[in-house]
Amino acid sequence: MNTIIKQKTICKDISTSGLGLHSGRDITVRLRPAGADSGIKFKRVDLPEASILSACPENVSSTNLATTLGSGENRISTVEHLMAALSSLKVDNILVESDGPELPVFDGSAGEWLRLLKESGLKEQNAPSRRIMVTRPFTFSAGDKSISVRPASRFSVEAHIDFGGAIGRHCFYYIDSEEAFAKEIGQSRTFCLLKDVEMMHSQGLALGGSLDNAVVVGSDGILNPDGLRYDDEFVRHKILDFIGDLAMAGAPIIGQFVIHKPGHELNRRFLTEALAQPGLMKTVVCDGEANRRQPAKRGLPLVPRLSLNLSEALPPLGL
């Protein structure tokens, strides 16, 4: 008989502070336990009248070099690394309080979020956890960028990037587990091109960026004195971002993904379109058999593609 997997939240409040990548401000964040079926929510504590923001596609207001929830003054940016860490640990319910317009970037990875969540500890709640099962193949494409998914018994991602220059082409295949995320994905850092830094500064972005919280790539190679954590750190971080953006669905999606040249905007558009497809995503109670079996072989068969004429250009490089 299958064992029903229960929802999880953290055991106790835990707070931390760090620099905001884009605002350059010192930000304090408190993670709080939340009740069963409450989901992942964000709150601007420096705005007493501001409404609580649920982590869902409808609340994503910007994907310009980060994923932002909310709009106007009541917004919280750079949520994707925490969302990825929560997804990897299968945390269903939590309240995230921030005293500024974004979350701290720390070292540009999800490593510090993983450490904080494990320091707080996780506890089961008296409600069944849920998963979203993919029922048929589906592809979303925008120019030469695409995300494809097909049914599988667990979550996996095959990612491909091609930036040319000093970054080049990379591919990485990730099969979901808490251990694999911590070892293979969670420590990979955000990155940018040196030539794009001036442009980002002119837009009021990356004001807190430095070699301490991002991999910076110049025309001759990596500028960080310690180099890369992995030879293919760039594509691993793209998977981290994809996991975080996909977590906006409200429950882990079980399927086999192949992603080509992904970014926050492509991730958002894929998720919005996939959730709107009748019968494509089926929410089920999670039992003990979920996520145990290996996915199918790498690569997807040719399936009908959803081709869109997108008037809004996708950003060439997402942090």
Short mmCIF file of C-alpha atoms in Angstrom, two decimals:
data_model
loop_
_atom_site.label_atom_id
_atom_site.label_comp_id
_atom_site.label_asym_id
_atom_site.label_seq_id
_atom_site.Cartn_x
_atom_site.Cartn_y
_atom_site.Cartn_z
CA MET A 1 0.00 0.00 0.00
CA ASN A 2 1.36 3.43 -0.95
CA THR A 3 2.12 5.92 1.81
CA ILE A 4 0.66 9.40 1.38
CA ILE A 5 3.40 12.05 1.45
CA LYS A 6 2.53 14.92 3.78
CA GLN A 7 3.00 18.64 3.16
CA LYS A 8 6.02 20.32 4.75
CA THR A 9 6.93 23.67 6.23
CA ILE A 10 9.92 24.87 8.23
CA CYS A 11 10.15 24.20 11.97
CA LYS A 12 10.88 27.71 13.20
CA ASP A 13 11.41 31.32 12.20
CA ILE A 14 14.83 32.09 10.81
CA SER A 15 16.21 35.40 9.57
CA THR A 16 19.16 36.53 7.50
CA SER A 17 20.53 39.64 5.83
CA GLY A 18 22.42 40.27 2.64
CA LEU A 19 22.95 42.55 -0.32
CA GLY A 20 20.30 42.96 -2.99
CA LEU A 21 21.85 42.25 -6.38
CA HIS A 22 19.89 44.85 -8.32
CA SER A 23 19.01 47.47 -5.67
CA GLY A 24 22.39 47.38 -3.92
CA ARG A 25 20.53 47.66 -0.59
CA ASP A 26 21.08 45.65 2.57
CA ILE A 27 18.01 43.42 2.84
CA THR A 28 16.76 41.49 5.87
CA VAL A 29 14.57 38.45 5.26
CA ARG A 30 12.67 36.30 7.74
CA LEU A 31 11.39 32.84 6.82
CA ARG A 32 8.32 31.77 8.82
CA PRO A 33 6.40 28.49 9.08
CA ALA A 34 3.00 28.55 7.37
CA GLY A 35 -0.11 26.42 7.76
CA ALA A 36 -1.10 23.53 5.53
CA ASP A 37 -2.44 24.47 2.10
CA SER A 38 -1.25 28.07 2.44
CA GLY A 39 1.48 27.74 -0.20
CA ILE A 40 4.56 29.93 -0.67
CA LYS A 41 3.87 33.58 0.08
CA PHE A 42 5.91 36.79 0.24
CA LYS A 43 5.35 39.91 2.34
CA ARG A 44 7.00 43.35 2.29
CA VAL A 45 7.24 44.15 6.01
CA ASP A 46 8.53 47.65 5.26
CA LEU A 47 5.15 48.36 3.62
CA PRO A 48 2.59 47.69 6.38
CA GLU A 49 -0.41 48.09 4.07
CA ALA A 50 1.00 45.95 1.28
CA SER A 51 -0.87 42.76 0.44
CA ILE A 52 0.74 39.34 0.72
CA LEU A 53 2.00 38.02 -2.62
CA SER A 54 1.43 34.38 -3.52
CA ALA A 55 4.08 32.70 -5.62
CA CYS A 56 2.07 32.03 -8.80
CA PRO A 57 2.38 32.89 -12.51
CA GLU A 58 -0.31 35.57 -12.27
CA ASN A 59 1.80 37.55 -9.79
CA VAL A 60 4.99 37.53 -11.89
CA SER A 61 5.27 41.14 -13.08
CA SER A 62 8.79 41.21 -14.50
CA THR A 63 11.44 38.81 -15.73
CA ASN A 64 14.08 41.40 -16.58
CA LEU A 65 17.29 39.73 -15.33
CA ALA A 66 15.37 38.25 -12.36
CA THR A 67 11.89 37.02 -11.47
CA THR A 68 9.75 39.64 -9.74
CA LEU A 69 6.47 39.15 -7.88
CA GLY A 70 4.03 42.02 -7.45
CA SER A 71 4.05 45.43 -9.04
CA GLY A 72 4.56 49.06 -8.25
CA GLU A 73 5.88 49.63 -4.75
CA ASN A 74 4.64 46.23 -3.53
CA ARG A 75 7.09 44.01 -5.39
CA ILE A 76 9.81 41.52 -4.45
CA SER A 77 12.47 40.59 -6.97
CA THR A 78 15.16 37.91 -7.31
CA VAL A 79 12.92 35.23 -5.79
CA GLU A 80 14.02 32.42 -8.13
CA HIS A 81 16.98 31.09 -6.10
CA LEU A 82 14.90 30.72 -2.93
CA MET A 83 12.05 29.21 -4.95
CA ALA A 84 14.47 26.64 -6.39
CA ALA A 85 15.77 25.74 -2.92
CA LEU A 86 12.20 25.34 -1.60
CA SER A 87 11.34 23.16 -4.59
CA SER A 88 14.37 20.93 -4.09
CA LEU A 89 13.38 20.29 -0.45
CA LYS A 90 9.69 19.91 -1.37
CA VAL A 91 8.62 22.70 1.01
CA ASP A 92 4.90 23.31 0.42
CA ASN A 93 4.14 26.16 2.81
CA ILE A 94 6.20 29.13 3.99
CA LEU A 95 5.91 32.88 4.53
CA VAL A 96 8.87 34.96 3.33
CA GLU A 97 9.10 38.45 4.84
CA SER A 98 11.43 41.02 3.27
CA ASP A 99 12.15 44.60 4.30
CA GLY A 100 13.06 45.61 0.76
CA PRO A 101 12.20 45.22 -2.93
CA GLU A 102 14.19 42.04 -3.48
CA LEU A 103 15.75 39.08 -1.71
CA PRO A 104 19.46 38.96 -0.89
CA VAL A 105 21.63 37.48 -3.62
CA PHE A 106 24.28 36.05 -1.24
CA ASP A 107 26.93 34.45 -3.48
CA GLY A 108 24.66 34.28 -6.53
CA SER A 109 23.58 30.68 -5.94
CA ALA A 110 20.93 28.89 -3.87
CA GLY A 111 23.50 27.57 -1.40
CA GLU A 112 22.76 29.96 1.45
CA TRP A 113 19.00 29.40 1.11
CA LEU A 114 19.56 25.65 1.38
CA ARG A 115 21.69 26.16 4.49
CA LEU A 116 19.08 28.36 6.17
CA LEU A 117 16.20 26.00 5.39
CA LYS A 118 18.11 23.03 6.76
CA GLU A 119 19.13 25.03 9.84
CA SER A 120 15.48 25.75 10.55
CA GLY A 121 14.53 22.14 9.85
CA LEU A 122 11.42 20.82 8.13
CA LYS A 123 8.30 19.29 9.62
CA GLU A 124 5.38 17.38 8.17
CA GLN A 125 1.87 18.78 8.28
CA ASN A 126 -1.46 17.03 8.51
CA ALA A 127 -2.36 17.38 4.84
CA PRO A 128 -1.33 15.47 1.72
CA SER A 129 1.29 16.97 -0.56
CA ARG A 130 0.43 17.35 -4.24
CA ARG A 131 2.25 16.99 -7.53
CA ILE A 132 1.38 18.18 -11.03
CA MET A 133 1.67 15.35 -13.56
CA VAL A 134 2.28 16.05 -17.25
CA THR A 135 -0.19 14.01 -19.30
CA ARG A 136 1.14 14.43 -22.86
CA PRO A 137 4.09 15.95 -24.79
CA PHE A 138 4.08 19.72 -25.17
CA THR A 139 6.53 22.24 -26.62
CA PHE A 140 6.64 26.01 -26.31
CA SER A 141 9.01 27.84 -28.65
CA ALA A 142 10.04 31.44 -29.27
CA GLY A 143 12.47 31.77 -32.13
CA ASP A 144 15.44 29.50 -31.45
CA LYS A 145 14.48 29.14 -27.76
CA SER A 146 12.22 26.34 -26.59
CA ILE A 147 11.01 24.28 -23.65
CA SER A 148 9.62 20.79 -24.20
CA VAL A 149 8.11 18.37 -21.72
CA ARG A 150 6.69 14.87 -21.85
CA PRO A 151 5.19 12.56 -19.22
CA ALA A 152 7.61 10.84 -16.85
CA SER A 153 7.62 9.32 -13.39
CA ARG A 154 9.93 11.97 -11.93
CA PHE A 155 11.28 15.44 -12.68
CA SER A 156 14.32 15.79 -14.92
CA VAL A 157 15.84 18.54 -17.09
CA GLU A 158 18.14 18.35 -20.08
CA ALA A 159 19.42 21.89 -20.66
CA HIS A 160 21.26 23.37 -23.64
CA ILE A 161 22.80 26.85 -23.86
CA ASP A 162 24.86 28.58 -26.54
CA PHE A 163 26.19 32.05 -25.79
CA GLY A 164 29.24 31.85 -28.01
CA GLY A 165 32.36 33.74 -27.01
CA ALA A 166 33.98 32.90 -23.69
CA ILE A 167 30.88 31.07 -22.42
CA GLY A 168 30.30 28.86 -25.45
CA ARG A 169 27.93 25.89 -25.65
CA HIS A 170 27.05 23.59 -22.78
CA CYS A 171 24.60 20.81 -21.99
CA PHE A 172 23.71 19.28 -18.63
CA TYR A 173 21.27 16.55 -17.63
CA TYR A 174 19.72 16.77 -14.15
CA ILE A 175 17.57 14.14 -12.44
CA ASP A 176 15.75 15.54 -9.43
CA SER A 177 16.63 14.60 -5.87
CA GLU A 178 17.48 16.61 -2.79
CA GLU A 179 21.06 15.32 -2.87
CA ALA A 180 21.53 15.96 -6.60
CA PHE A 181 20.25 19.54 -6.32
CA ALA A 182 22.60 20.35 -3.45
CA LYS A 183 25.61 18.79 -5.19
CA GLU A 184 25.02 19.55 -8.86
CA ILE A 185 22.80 22.63 -9.14
CA GLY A 186 22.36 24.58 -5.89
CA GLN A 187 25.90 25.99 -5.73
CA SER A 188 25.97 27.29 -9.32
CA ARG A 189 26.10 31.08 -9.50
CA THR A 190 24.36 33.71 -11.57
CA PHE A 191 26.46 35.20 -14.36
CA CYS A 192 26.69 38.15 -16.72
CA LEU A 193 28.86 39.56 -19.49
CA LEU A 194 31.17 42.42 -18.57
CA LYS A 195 29.98 44.37 -21.62
CA ASP A 196 26.41 44.22 -20.31
CA VAL A 197 27.20 45.65 -16.88
CA GLU A 198 27.10 49.29 -18.02
CA MET A 199 23.76 48.68 -19.73
CA MET A 200 22.33 47.09 -16.58
CA HIS A 201 23.54 49.98 -14.42
CA SER A 202 21.83 52.45 -16.77
CA GLN A 203 18.56 50.57 -16.13
CA GLY A 204 19.06 50.71 -12.36
CA LEU A 205 19.94 47.00 -12.24
CA ALA A 206 22.88 45.03 -10.81
CA LEU A 207 23.81 47.96 -8.55
CA GLY A 208 24.93 45.45 -5.89
CA GLY A 209 26.66 43.13 -8.32
CA SER A 210 30.28 42.15 -7.78
CA LEU A 211 32.66 39.25 -8.24
CA ASP A 212 31.45 38.06 -4.82
CA ASN A 213 27.91 37.36 -6.05
CA ALA A 214 28.14 36.70 -9.79
CA VAL A 215 30.38 35.12 -12.38
CA VAL A 216 31.50 37.92 -14.69
CA VAL A 217 32.67 37.01 -18.18
CA GLY A 218 34.95 39.29 -20.18
CA SER A 219 36.14 38.95 -23.76
CA ASP A 220 39.14 36.95 -22.59
CA GLY A 221 37.36 34.72 -20.09
CA ILE A 222 36.24 34.55 -16.47
CA LEU A 223 37.15 37.58 -14.33
CA ASN A 224 36.52 35.92 -10.96
CA PRO A 225 39.92 35.14 -9.35
CA ASP A 226 38.80 31.67 -8.22
CA GLY A 227 37.30 30.79 -11.59
CA LEU A 228 34.26 28.53 -11.96
CA ARG A 229 32.84 26.03 -9.47
CA TYR A 230 32.05 23.68 -12.37
CA ASP A 231 33.31 23.72 -15.95
CA ASP A 232 29.66 23.99 -17.03
CA GLU A 233 28.48 26.27 -14.21
CA PHE A 234 26.54 28.48 -16.65
CA VAL A 235 24.14 25.78 -17.82
CA ARG A 236 23.75 24.46 -14.29
CA HIS A 237 22.64 27.91 -13.13
CA LYS A 238 20.14 28.05 -15.97
CA ILE A 239 18.64 24.82 -14.58
CA LEU A 240 18.56 26.40 -11.09
CA ASP A 241 16.63 29.38 -12.46
CA PHE A 242 14.30 27.08 -14.42
CA ILE A 243 13.49 25.04 -11.30
CA GLY A 244 12.78 28.24 -9.36
CA ASP A 245 10.56 29.70 -12.07
CA LEU A 246 8.71 26.40 -12.55
CA ALA A 247 7.96 26.34 -8.81
CA MET A 248 5.48 29.17 -9.45
CA ALA A 249 3.06 26.42 -10.54
CA GLY A 250 2.19 25.86 -6.87
CA ALA A 251 3.33 22.23 -6.72
CA PRO A 252 6.26 20.27 -8.18
CA ILE A 253 5.73 19.38 -11.83
CA ILE A 254 6.58 15.77 -12.68
CA GLY A 255 7.81 15.47 -16.24
CA GLN A 256 10.89 15.18 -18.44
CA PHE A 257 12.00 18.58 -19.74
CA VAL A 258 14.37 19.61 -22.51
CA ILE A 259 15.18 23.32 -22.48
CA HIS A 260 17.07 25.22 -25.20
CA LYS A 261 18.47 28.68 -24.41
CA PRO A 262 16.18 29.19 -21.40
CA GLY A 263 15.69 32.42 -19.47
CA HIS A 264 13.23 33.87 -16.99
CA GLU A 265 10.87 35.23 -19.65
CA LEU A 266 10.82 32.01 -21.65
CA ASN A 267 10.27 30.06 -18.42
CA ARG A 268 7.32 32.29 -17.50
CA ARG A 269 5.71 32.06 -20.91
CA PHE A 270 6.09 28.30 -21.02
CA LEU A 271 4.52 27.83 -17.59
CA THR A 272 1.64 30.21 -18.32
CA GLU A 273 0.86 28.51 -21.62
CA ALA A 274 1.27 24.97 -20.28
CA LEU A 275 -1.08 25.59 -17.36
CA ALA A 276 -3.65 27.01 -19.78
CA GLN A 277 -3.66 23.89 -21.98
CA PRO A 278 -6.78 21.80 -21.15
CA GLY A 279 -5.82 18.54 -19.48
CA LEU A 280 -2.05 18.96 -19.95
CA MET A 281 -1.33 19.27 -16.22
CA LYS A 282 -3.12 17.02 -13.72
CA THR A 283 -2.83 17.70 -9.99
CA VAL A 284 -2.64 14.52 -7.90
CA VAL A 285 -2.10 13.57 -4.26
CA CYS A 286 1.52 12.54 -3.80
CA ASP A 287 2.11 8.98 -2.62
CA GLY A 288 5.28 7.13 -1.75
CA GLU A 289 5.80 5.88 -5.30
CA ALA A 290 6.12 9.37 -6.75
CA ASN A 291 9.58 10.35 -8.01
CA ARG A 292 11.12 6.92 -7.33
CA ARG A 293 11.46 5.53 -10.83
CA GLN A 294 13.96 6.71 -13.42
CA PRO A 295 12.69 8.94 -16.25
CA ALA A 296 12.77 7.90 -19.87
CA LYS A 297 15.89 8.27 -21.97
CA ARG A 298 17.31 11.68 -22.72
CA GLY A 299 15.84 13.73 -25.51
CA LEU A 300 12.29 14.15 -26.68
CA PRO A 301 10.63 12.81 -29.80
CA LEU A 302 9.37 15.34 -32.29
CA VAL A 303 6.03 16.71 -31.10
CA PRO A 304 3.80 19.49 -32.43
CA ARG A 305 5.35 22.83 -31.48
CA LEU A 306 3.47 25.87 -30.27
CA SER A 307 4.98 28.64 -32.41
CA LEU A 308 4.29 32.18 -31.32
CA ASN A 309 5.06 35.47 -33.03
CA LEU A 310 6.49 37.29 -30.05
CA SER A 311 6.76 41.03 -30.51
CA GLU A 312 8.62 41.46 -27.22
CA ALA A 313 12.24 40.38 -27.58
CA LEU A 314 13.53 37.91 -25.02
CA PRO A 315 16.52 39.13 -22.98
CA PRO A 316 19.78 37.77 -24.43
CA LEU A 317 21.21 36.85 -21.04
CA GLY A 318 19.25 36.41 -17.82
CA LEU A 319 20.88 36.62 -14.42
#
